[in-house]
Amino acid sequence: MSRAAFARNAWLVLAVLAVLFSLQFVLPDYQVLMATRMMLLAVFALGFNALLGYVGLLSLGHALFFACGLYASGLTVYHFGWGLPAAFVFAVGASAVLALLIGAVALRTIRVSFMIVTLMFAQVGALTVLYFAAWTNGQEGLSLPASARVADLGVATLDLTDALTRYNIAYGLLAASLLILLVYLGSARGRIATAVRDNEGRTEMLGFNVFAAKLEMFVLSGAMSGAAGAAYGLLFGYLGATFASFQYSIEPLLFTLLGGAGTLLGPLVGVLFMVGLIDKLSELTTAYLLVIGVVLIVLILWFPKGILGTVRERWLPWLM
Amino acid sequence: MGFGPYLLLATLEGLVQAAVLSITAAGLSLVFGVMRVVNVAHGEFVMLGAVIAWFTASLLTGHPAMGFAAALLVSPLLVGAVAFASERVVLRRLDYNPEATIVATIGLLYILQQTVLLVYGPDARPVDPPFYYTIRFPWFGYSAYKLFVIGAAIVIMGGIWFVLQKTRAGLVMRAAQYDRETAQAFGIPVDRVSAWVFALGAMLAAIAGVLVVPIQQAHYLMGADPLLLSFIVVIIGGLGSMSGTVLAAVLVGLSDGIISMMFSPTLAKMVSTLLVALVLVFRPNGLLGKAAR
């Protein structure tokens, strides 16, 4: 990618981030809450897209990392009374280590086998949450007490029951994730990843360590998903087994496909459309997940490049 | 109850589980073998079969055996039709690309599951077994219906074997599985065979659903366990190999049944899932890897 193209992408990301920051002054209360959720789910989807869009690996088990972050942070706070920053850092670390272990094993497989293996590991994760119900309270889940929702940073105290505080934390996490990905993908190491996606055999022939490149992205992806999960648990104060379920492995896939796999901002766009749609429908009917099925099939049949993928193809070829 | 009888009971439960599982997994294995499609919606076909069985049985008043027999006929036919249609409308257009079809069957999973939730509701509903009869062992009584399920599974698996090995249709399916392009070149309409195979796989799942519903009740989320266990069975048993599938179903069903009764059902599933993930990883070209060419 040329320097000019990279600069354009950087400006675009910064512009989007500026808009998102200013939204908190205009949005009404309910929508601030919704936007907070969306930004965290977008971080999750960004992590997922790092793997699907830039190395070409479709994981069906990313709920595992989301739930790992969620429980690693939430349980340390709930049972051991850890401070929120420590719990968050621990959770991101735990997710990265888990991703390293799972990746080292799962990346030995390819294509369909990789999808099934990741799905199965995630299933083991979901069952683990249920099995240790004494700690996690299983399906019902745990609510963090109000006292555990205040972060003492030394210089300032963050009250996570405050909507704007939550918004800005989620915003910070999203901004950090986007910038990390932007820099990583623009770097030489990031290009090896996309080379693996485009032609794995050729990349290997050129002397690059394909397995290491995949594993690196897998760990980055897992850590990012874990960070999203950790923030989700701490900000909203609820840990439940649903977050480890198959549905949470499929949602980032859905967001990514809709927004455009392999586009930096695609997952964010996907979340914007989908989460709103899912929330609206859930007010109308209990069977709101029907929309996930319909959208998945429509996308895969007629719109496989997604929104930003199509935009890139038609109008903006420099889009990252 | 002493350990011996308890083990006997666990073994019987395991065998019932293995019976239902072998039918379900045979369907999944057939679809994967011939079409190279990993059907994530397979468990939903089991669920759909069970739910249609409940509708059929509740429409027919009279002896429960009537309703059950009708369900055993109606349910696979309807489910097969749904599968046939979805194959024609969706999977065929994706040109059986492995990744795209997985995503599409995930979509199908949600569509089937949530439509059932809309129409049938969130309750679990029982269907009467066709007969109530309890076999009295010296230590416990055991439902004769469950033994009937084991018998039915043996008959069905025998039927599948016969069709695959001894009939022209079976020959066509095996040819399509062995080498799709050569089969096409020899004038076998591989495309149409795929649609029938997908329907047949779904019908097997539906039969398993009908058989299981007097034991387990029909519920819109009941598809998850059969899906997971069938994956496990198909991966351990080797693809497209019916004898392997049956053997693996008996192994997995028995161990799952016994561990579930002795320890905990969750632990049983954790152990088998983890083991299978590892089988897949360390035999990447042996079991499922063949498809990844």
XYZ file of C-alpha atoms in Angstrom:
613
model
C 0.000 0.000 0.000
C 1.308 3.405 -0.875
C 2.040 6.044 1.722
C -0.741 8.239 0.348
C -3.295 5.451 0.620
C -2.246 4.765 4.190
C -2.592 8.444 5.042
C -6.090 8.513 3.557
C -7.103 5.522 5.660
C -5.601 7.103 8.743
C -7.554 10.327 8.135
C -10.737 8.369 7.586
C -10.316 6.479 10.861
C -9.562 9.694 12.724
C -12.613 11.376 11.224
C -14.855 8.465 12.244
C -13.374 8.561 15.743
C -13.994 12.305 15.970
C -17.645 11.833 15.000
C -18.054 9.039 17.548
C -16.532 11.217 20.259
C -18.843 14.126 19.575
C -21.918 11.857 19.525
C -22.001 11.743 23.309
C -22.985 15.425 23.406
C -25.953 14.971 21.062
C -27.389 11.537 21.771
C -30.202 11.109 24.287
C -29.556 8.894 27.326
C -30.945 5.657 26.001
C -28.932 5.923 22.819
C -25.743 6.663 24.709
C -26.182 3.304 26.387
C -26.863 1.655 23.075
C -23.862 3.308 21.443
C -21.671 2.110 24.312
C -22.768 -1.467 23.711
C -22.279 -1.072 19.984
C -18.746 0.195 20.358
C -17.801 -2.754 22.573
C -19.351 -5.229 20.158
C -17.491 -3.425 17.390
C -14.216 -4.059 19.216
C -15.194 -7.731 19.379
C -16.000 -7.733 15.659
C -12.753 -5.882 14.863
C -10.855 -8.656 16.602
C -12.803 -11.232 14.637
C -12.255 -9.401 11.373
C -8.518 -9.197 12.024
C -8.530 -12.942 11.618
C -11.183 -13.414 8.929
C -10.511 -10.348 6.843
C -6.737 -10.124 6.924
C -5.505 -13.722 7.279
C -8.555 -15.400 5.791
C -9.270 -17.627 8.786
C -12.928 -18.083 9.664
C -13.280 -18.916 13.345
C -16.603 -20.205 14.610
C -15.521 -19.984 18.215
C -14.698 -16.398 19.050
C -17.238 -16.377 21.864
C -14.550 -18.309 23.726
C -12.259 -15.276 23.847
C -15.050 -12.811 24.535
C -16.231 -14.991 27.414
C -12.670 -15.513 28.611
C -12.218 -11.755 28.943
C -15.643 -11.373 30.496
C -15.133 -14.035 33.143
C -11.442 -13.414 33.787
C -12.199 -9.795 34.675
C -15.588 -10.310 36.271
C -14.712 -13.276 38.447
C -11.528 -11.730 39.818
C -13.528 -8.640 40.733
C -16.443 -10.626 42.151
C -14.572 -13.298 44.096
C -11.219 -11.713 44.917
C -12.203 -8.062 44.982
C -9.578 -6.989 42.463
C -9.500 -3.412 41.266
C -11.055 -2.814 37.879
C -7.889 -1.793 35.986
C -5.984 -4.819 37.283
C -8.875 -7.121 36.411
C -9.081 -5.667 32.915
C -5.368 -6.049 32.241
C -5.432 -9.573 33.656
C -8.385 -10.457 31.415
C -6.701 -9.207 28.251
C -3.585 -11.140 29.184
C -5.583 -14.274 29.924
C -7.378 -14.046 26.577
C -4.076 -13.588 24.758
C -2.602 -16.641 26.482
C -5.718 -18.680 25.752
C -5.559 -17.557 22.110
C -1.903 -18.559 21.979
C -2.704 -22.044 23.273
C -5.806 -22.594 21.133
C -4.147 -21.034 18.098
C -1.058 -23.214 18.405
C -3.334 -26.248 18.254
C -6.155 -25.115 15.959
C -3.926 -23.513 13.330
C -2.560 -26.932 12.466
C -5.867 -27.475 10.685
C -7.146 -25.661 7.638
C -10.424 -24.423 6.212
C -13.401 -26.534 7.267
C -11.479 -28.386 9.956
C -10.342 -25.076 11.425
C -13.933 -23.879 11.616
C -15.095 -27.064 13.330
C -12.150 -27.155 15.740
C -12.687 -23.552 16.846
C -16.407 -24.245 17.204
C -15.658 -27.228 19.413
C -13.184 -25.391 21.614
C -15.770 -22.666 22.116
C -18.318 -25.319 23.019
C -15.925 -26.693 25.619
C -15.607 -23.143 26.934
C -19.371 -22.725 27.191
C -19.680 -26.058 28.973
C -16.845 -25.099 31.327
C -18.781 -22.006 32.371
C -21.792 -24.201 33.160
C -19.717 -26.894 34.863
C -18.145 -24.461 37.322
C -21.528 -23.057 38.254
C -20.334 -22.679 41.852
C -18.069 -19.885 40.607
C -20.003 -18.535 37.646
C -23.590 -19.218 38.723
C -24.108 -20.897 35.355
C -26.925 -19.823 33.106
C -28.328 -17.242 35.532
C -25.021 -15.478 35.836
C -23.674 -12.980 38.313
C -24.263 -9.288 38.805
C -21.307 -7.291 40.033
C -22.188 -5.329 43.182
C -22.308 -1.544 42.890
C -19.271 -1.216 45.171
C -17.198 -3.189 42.652
C -18.092 -0.841 39.845
C -15.982 2.100 40.896
C -12.469 2.214 39.529
C -9.861 3.949 41.638
C -7.115 5.148 39.340
C -5.175 7.048 42.000
C -5.584 10.437 40.344
C -9.285 10.020 39.641
C -12.200 7.770 40.419
C -14.283 6.336 37.609
C -17.873 5.517 38.389
C -18.984 2.847 35.930
C -22.634 3.328 36.742
C -22.403 6.691 34.996
C -23.477 6.467 31.349
C -21.001 8.996 29.947
C -18.064 7.439 31.783
C -18.977 4.115 30.260
C -19.350 5.677 26.835
C -15.898 7.174 26.964
C -14.257 4.004 28.203
C -15.853 2.019 25.378
C -14.860 4.794 22.992
C -11.266 4.663 24.230
C -11.146 0.929 23.721
C -12.574 1.201 20.213
C -10.156 3.979 19.284
C -7.215 2.004 20.630
C -8.289 -1.135 18.738
C -8.767 0.717 15.462
C -5.419 2.476 15.740
C -3.593 -0.728 16.695
C -5.055 -2.478 13.680
C -4.327 0.466 11.387
C -0.695 0.594 12.424
C -0.276 -3.174 12.456
C -1.812 -3.670 9.032
C 0.215 -0.832 7.581
C 3.422 -2.342 8.933
C 5.578 -4.959 7.244
C 4.368 -7.650 9.645
C 0.755 -6.877 8.834
C 1.491 -7.225 5.141
C 2.781 -10.742 5.711
C -0.625 -11.560 7.179
C -2.482 -10.280 4.131
C 0.003 -12.098 1.920
C -0.940 -15.320 3.713
C -4.586 -14.562 3.006
C -3.980 -13.876 -0.663
C -1.665 -16.785 -1.367
C -0.444 -18.942 1.457
C 1.757 -21.195 -0.640
C 3.553 -18.327 -2.323
C 4.147 -16.557 0.983
C 5.731 -19.678 2.366
C 7.828 -20.089 -0.774
C 9.157 -16.548 -0.304
C 10.551 -17.649 3.028
C 8.047 -16.171 5.462
C 6.922 -18.148 8.479
C 3.252 -18.562 7.654
C 2.366 -20.340 10.879
C 3.924 -17.595 12.987
C 2.099 -14.899 11.035
C -1.214 -16.688 11.532
C -0.564 -17.291 15.201
C 0.397 -13.666 15.755
C -2.878 -12.492 14.251
C -4.794 -15.152 16.146
C -3.379 -13.879 19.436
C -4.078 -10.258 18.503
C -7.603 -11.238 17.520
C -8.180 -13.233 20.706
C -6.786 -10.477 22.923
C -8.970 -7.865 21.245
C -12.070 -10.024 21.607
C -11.106 -10.665 25.212
C -10.689 -6.946 25.845
C -14.168 -6.365 24.438
C -15.575 -9.083 26.701
C -13.761 -7.759 29.763
C -15.009 -4.232 29.161
C -18.528 -5.532 28.492
C -18.592 -7.406 31.783
C -17.130 -4.608 33.867
C -19.084 -1.745 32.274
C -22.476 -3.424 32.429
C -21.754 -5.440 35.578
C -23.221 -8.712 34.414
C -21.579 -12.057 33.655
C -23.740 -14.727 32.032
C -23.202 -18.042 30.244
C -24.978 -16.664 27.158
C -21.840 -14.717 26.330
C -19.996 -18.007 25.845
C -22.686 -19.499 23.613
C -22.637 -20.193 19.892
C -24.691 -17.064 19.266
C -21.801 -14.884 20.431
C -19.479 -16.665 18.021
C -21.869 -15.972 15.159
C -22.611 -12.317 15.899
C -19.120 -11.006 15.107
C -19.198 -13.080 11.919
C -22.488 -11.472 11.016
C -21.283 -7.932 11.764
C -18.099 -8.522 9.807
C -19.782 -10.024 6.778
C -22.383 -7.271 6.673
C -19.893 -4.436 7.043
C -17.366 -6.071 4.764
C -14.721 -8.595 5.753
C -11.224 -7.279 5.275
C -12.158 -3.636 5.627
C -10.930 -1.819 8.703
C -14.185 -0.023 9.472
C -16.466 -2.758 8.145
C -17.174 -4.410 11.500
C -18.172 -1.049 12.967
C -20.574 -0.434 10.089
C -21.967 -3.957 10.477
C -22.547 -3.465 14.193
C -24.256 -0.146 13.536
C -26.832 -1.754 11.241
C -27.249 -5.110 12.931
C -27.386 -4.246 16.628
C -29.997 -1.608 15.979
C -32.018 -4.052 13.917
C -31.733 -6.836 16.495
C -32.768 -4.494 19.320
C -35.769 -3.163 17.399
C -36.909 -6.669 16.552
C -36.444 -7.966 20.071
C -39.085 -5.454 21.174
C -41.489 -6.878 18.589
C -40.997 -10.609 18.921
C -39.216 -13.252 20.976
C -37.943 -14.873 17.796
C -35.758 -11.886 16.909
C -32.754 -14.086 16.184
C -34.573 -15.070 13.007
C -33.034 -11.972 11.488
C -29.537 -13.370 12.047
C -30.406 -16.356 9.896
C -32.035 -14.342 7.150
C -29.266 -11.753 6.969
C -26.546 -14.415 6.941
C -28.129 -16.210 4.008
C -28.889 -13.029 2.073
C -25.319 -11.821 2.576
C -23.670 -15.055 1.564
C -25.895 -15.419 -1.504
C -26.050 -11.938 -2.917
C -23.755 -9.619 -1.013
C -20.622 -11.555 -0.040
C -18.362 -8.487 -0.014
C -20.483 -6.583 2.501
C -21.119 -2.851 2.602
C -17.606 -1.428 2.736
C -16.263 -4.247 0.570
C -18.662 -3.172 -2.162
C -17.825 0.496 -1.620
C -14.161 -0.367 -2.027
C -14.807 -2.319 -5.181
C -16.926 0.362 -6.807
C -15.636 3.709 -5.590
C -12.791 3.746 -3.090
C -10.069 1.277 -4.055
C -7.665 2.659 -1.426
C -9.835 1.543 1.498
C -7.971 -0.620 3.970
C -28.833 -50.432 43.915
C -25.396 -52.023 43.672
C -22.682 -51.012 41.258
C -23.369 -53.830 38.792
C -27.048 -53.033 38.173
C -26.209 -49.336 38.109
C -23.664 -49.976 35.387
C -26.252 -52.026 33.506
C -28.707 -49.138 33.685
C -26.026 -46.690 32.520
C -25.114 -49.017 29.660
C -28.736 -49.289 28.567
C -29.117 -45.516 28.636
C -25.878 -45.257 26.678
C -27.149 -47.695 24.074
C -30.367 -45.729 23.602
C -28.285 -42.601 23.172
C -26.016 -44.444 20.719
C -29.033 -45.658 18.743
C -30.473 -42.175 18.218
C -27.028 -40.763 17.622
C -26.091 -43.284 14.949
C -29.176 -42.348 12.913
C -28.508 -38.612 13.261
C -24.811 -38.953 12.543
C -25.457 -41.194 9.542
C -27.411 -38.320 7.994
C -24.644 -35.821 8.690
C -21.995 -38.195 7.409
C -23.925 -38.895 4.212
C -24.333 -35.196 3.471
C -20.703 -34.490 4.196
C -19.492 -37.483 2.256
C -21.427 -36.872 -0.922
C -21.782 -33.097 -0.968
C -18.748 -32.004 1.062
C -21.119 -29.751 2.981
C -20.783 -29.421 6.744
C -24.401 -29.017 7.689
C -24.512 -26.961 10.879
C -28.325 -26.986 10.675
C -28.436 -30.764 11.055
C -29.457 -30.587 14.713
C -32.356 -28.326 13.748
C -33.673 -31.054 11.461
C -33.787 -33.357 14.499
C -35.656 -30.656 16.392
C -38.013 -30.031 13.488
C -38.706 -33.759 13.265
C -39.574 -33.875 16.958
C -41.787 -30.783 16.803
C -43.680 -32.036 13.747
C -44.118 -35.337 15.594
C -45.782 -33.423 18.421
C -48.107 -31.615 15.998
C -49.022 -34.853 14.244
C -49.603 -36.719 17.484
C -51.732 -33.931 18.939
C -53.886 -33.753 15.796
C -54.634 -37.471 15.888
C -56.725 -38.458 18.853
C -56.995 -42.129 19.576
C -54.369 -44.654 20.477
C -50.922 -43.061 20.923
C -49.434 -45.672 18.618
C -51.515 -44.203 15.760
C -50.136 -40.735 16.278
C -46.620 -42.074 16.625
C -46.848 -44.115 13.438
C -48.255 -41.138 11.561
C -45.462 -38.950 12.899
C -42.871 -41.448 11.796
C -44.245 -41.045 8.278
C -45.201 -37.349 8.087
C -42.264 -35.862 9.934
C -39.412 -37.155 7.745
C -41.369 -36.261 4.616
C -41.955 -32.659 5.670
C -38.427 -32.200 6.963
C -37.058 -33.756 3.794
C -39.083 -31.292 1.743
C -37.753 -28.341 3.749
C -34.202 -29.606 3.291
C -34.714 -30.214 -0.404
C -36.015 -26.692 -0.895
C -33.203 -25.083 1.063
C -30.641 -27.049 -0.889
C -32.126 -25.883 -4.184
C -32.595 -22.278 -3.121
C -29.403 -21.707 -1.140
C -26.672 -24.344 -1.132
C -26.683 -25.030 -4.854
C -26.161 -21.379 -5.663
C -23.081 -21.311 -3.479
C -21.558 -23.984 -5.669
C -20.974 -26.069 -2.505
C -18.073 -23.855 -1.458
C -17.196 -25.282 1.990
C -16.889 -21.996 3.913
C -19.871 -20.329 2.279
C -22.097 -23.343 2.861
C -21.171 -23.447 6.549
C -22.199 -19.822 6.914
C -25.392 -20.520 4.967
C -26.303 -23.521 7.121
C -25.721 -21.402 10.225
C -28.269 -19.026 8.732
C -30.581 -21.970 8.106
C -30.096 -23.063 11.714
C -31.388 -19.736 13.011
C -34.230 -19.566 10.513
C -35.523 -23.036 11.413
C -35.026 -22.621 15.138
C -36.615 -19.195 15.379
C -39.512 -20.070 13.074
C -40.302 -23.000 15.349
C -40.115 -20.619 18.311
C -42.651 -18.365 16.580
C -45.048 -21.128 15.602
C -44.628 -23.661 18.377
C -43.549 -21.498 21.294
C -40.853 -21.861 23.928
C -42.416 -24.788 25.849
C -41.125 -28.330 25.926
C -43.948 -30.725 25.081
C -44.069 -34.491 25.431
C -45.380 -37.024 22.953
C -46.828 -40.273 24.288
C -44.781 -43.333 23.437
C -46.628 -45.761 21.161
C -46.849 -48.264 23.993
C -46.307 -48.293 27.736
C -44.604 -51.407 28.863
C -41.950 -51.774 31.496
C -39.507 -54.604 31.475
C -38.890 -55.713 35.041
C -35.290 -56.409 35.874
C -34.608 -57.695 39.404
C -33.215 -54.263 40.359
C -35.154 -51.745 38.300
C -37.836 -51.452 35.667
C -36.873 -50.276 32.186
C -39.086 -48.795 29.515
C -39.608 -51.200 26.644
C -39.969 -48.212 24.313
C -36.301 -47.402 24.807
C -35.389 -50.932 23.760
C -37.662 -50.447 20.751
C -35.584 -47.372 19.830
C -32.439 -49.481 19.871
C -34.126 -52.050 17.638
C -35.405 -49.369 15.271
C -31.913 -47.918 14.953
C -30.509 -51.311 14.040
C -33.182 -51.715 11.354
C -32.598 -48.217 9.959
C -28.837 -48.577 9.873
C -29.296 -51.901 8.097
C -31.560 -50.142 5.620
C -28.964 -47.448 4.947
C -26.317 -50.071 4.419
C -28.579 -51.921 1.997
C -29.448 -48.812 0.017
C -25.850 -47.648 -0.218
C -24.342 -51.003 -1.115
C -27.013 -52.893 -2.996
C -29.110 -50.440 -4.960
C -28.558 -48.263 -7.966
C -29.300 -45.098 -5.994
C -26.635 -46.101 -3.515
C -24.153 -46.708 -6.307
C -24.832 -43.227 -7.675
C -24.307 -41.686 -4.242
C -21.091 -43.579 -3.696
C -19.850 -42.540 -7.118
C -20.599 -38.891 -6.382
C -18.794 -39.224 -3.081
C -15.777 -40.969 -4.571
C -15.130 -38.520 -7.374
C -17.618 -35.832 -8.194
C -16.218 -34.811 -11.546
C -15.719 -38.294 -12.907
C -19.229 -39.202 -11.803
C -20.512 -36.158 -13.678
C -18.533 -37.186 -16.731
C -20.190 -40.607 -16.604
C -23.583 -38.983 -16.827
C -24.579 -38.998 -13.183
C -26.569 -35.825 -12.458
C -24.398 -34.940 -9.463
C -26.245 -31.699 -8.912
C -29.613 -33.412 -8.487
C -28.064 -36.202 -6.443
C -26.846 -33.549 -4.010
C -30.363 -32.249 -3.442
C -31.696 -35.748 -2.773
C -28.823 -36.580 -0.474
C -29.346 -33.393 1.501
C -33.037 -34.269 1.848
C -32.203 -37.846 2.818
C -29.740 -36.686 5.480
C -32.387 -34.376 6.924
C -34.968 -37.175 6.864
C -32.671 -39.384 8.918
C -32.306 -36.549 11.410
C -36.088 -36.178 11.509
C -36.557 -39.900 12.178
C -34.115 -39.610 15.058
C -36.165 -36.650 16.291
C -39.413 -38.638 16.179
C -37.842 -41.591 17.970
C -36.401 -39.419 20.707
C -39.429 -37.259 21.416
C -41.303 -39.736 23.673
C -38.164 -39.921 25.813
C -37.049 -36.337 25.732
C -39.905 -33.901 24.841
C -39.923 -31.541 21.879
C -38.310 -28.144 22.441
C -37.087 -25.527 20.009
C -33.539 -25.567 21.409
C -33.147 -29.338 21.444
C -31.044 -29.350 18.259
C -27.776 -28.264 19.860
C -26.813 -31.526 21.560
C -27.482 -33.842 18.603
C -25.482 -31.498 16.375
C -22.463 -31.482 18.651
C -22.558 -35.221 19.262
C -23.020 -36.009 15.572
C -20.009 -33.876 14.722
C -18.031 -35.814 17.268
C -19.234 -39.141 15.910
C -18.637 -38.256 12.282
C -15.144 -36.996 12.999
C -14.137 -40.024 15.054
C -15.793 -42.470 12.691
C -14.235 -41.106 9.556
C -16.078 -39.437 6.761
C -18.653 -41.120 4.681
C -17.811 -44.399 6.315
C -21.107 -45.791 7.585
C -19.545 -48.617 9.584
C -17.160 -46.116 11.161
C -20.077 -43.850 11.992
C -22.007 -46.643 13.694
C -18.981 -47.787 15.646
C -18.201 -44.241 16.762
C -21.851 -43.639 17.664
C -21.862 -46.688 19.915
C -18.571 -45.640 21.505
C -19.571 -42.006 22.020
C -23.132 -42.883 23.030
C -21.993 -45.436 25.583
C -19.227 -43.333 27.078
C -21.479 -40.283 27.148
C -24.277 -42.283 28.763
C -22.010 -43.852 31.351
C -20.025 -40.720 32.226
C -23.283 -38.752 32.377
C -24.769 -41.144 34.902
C -21.617 -41.694 36.948
C -20.326 -38.125 36.935
C -22.058 -35.238 35.170
C -23.539 -34.755 31.691
C -21.665 -31.477 31.278
C -18.359 -33.118 32.112
C -19.091 -35.946 29.664
C -19.648 -33.477 26.834
C -16.613 -31.403 27.766
C -14.354 -34.438 27.675
C -15.637 -35.816 24.379
C -15.654 -32.424 22.652
C -12.123 -31.664 23.714
C -10.918 -35.099 22.651
C -12.470 -34.725 19.253
C -11.066 -31.273 18.669
C -7.684 -32.803 19.371
C -8.341 -35.773 17.064
C -9.118 -33.291 14.315
C -5.978 -31.323 14.967
C -3.556 -34.178 15.159
C -5.041 -36.175 12.306
C -5.587 -33.184 10.022
C -5.497 -35.196 6.831
C -6.909 -38.368 8.237
C -10.441 -37.668 9.279
C -12.071 -34.435 8.210
C -9.045 -33.197 6.300
C -9.945 -35.147 3.189
C -12.613 -32.598 2.496
C -10.314 -29.659 2.733
C -8.613 -30.296 -0.572
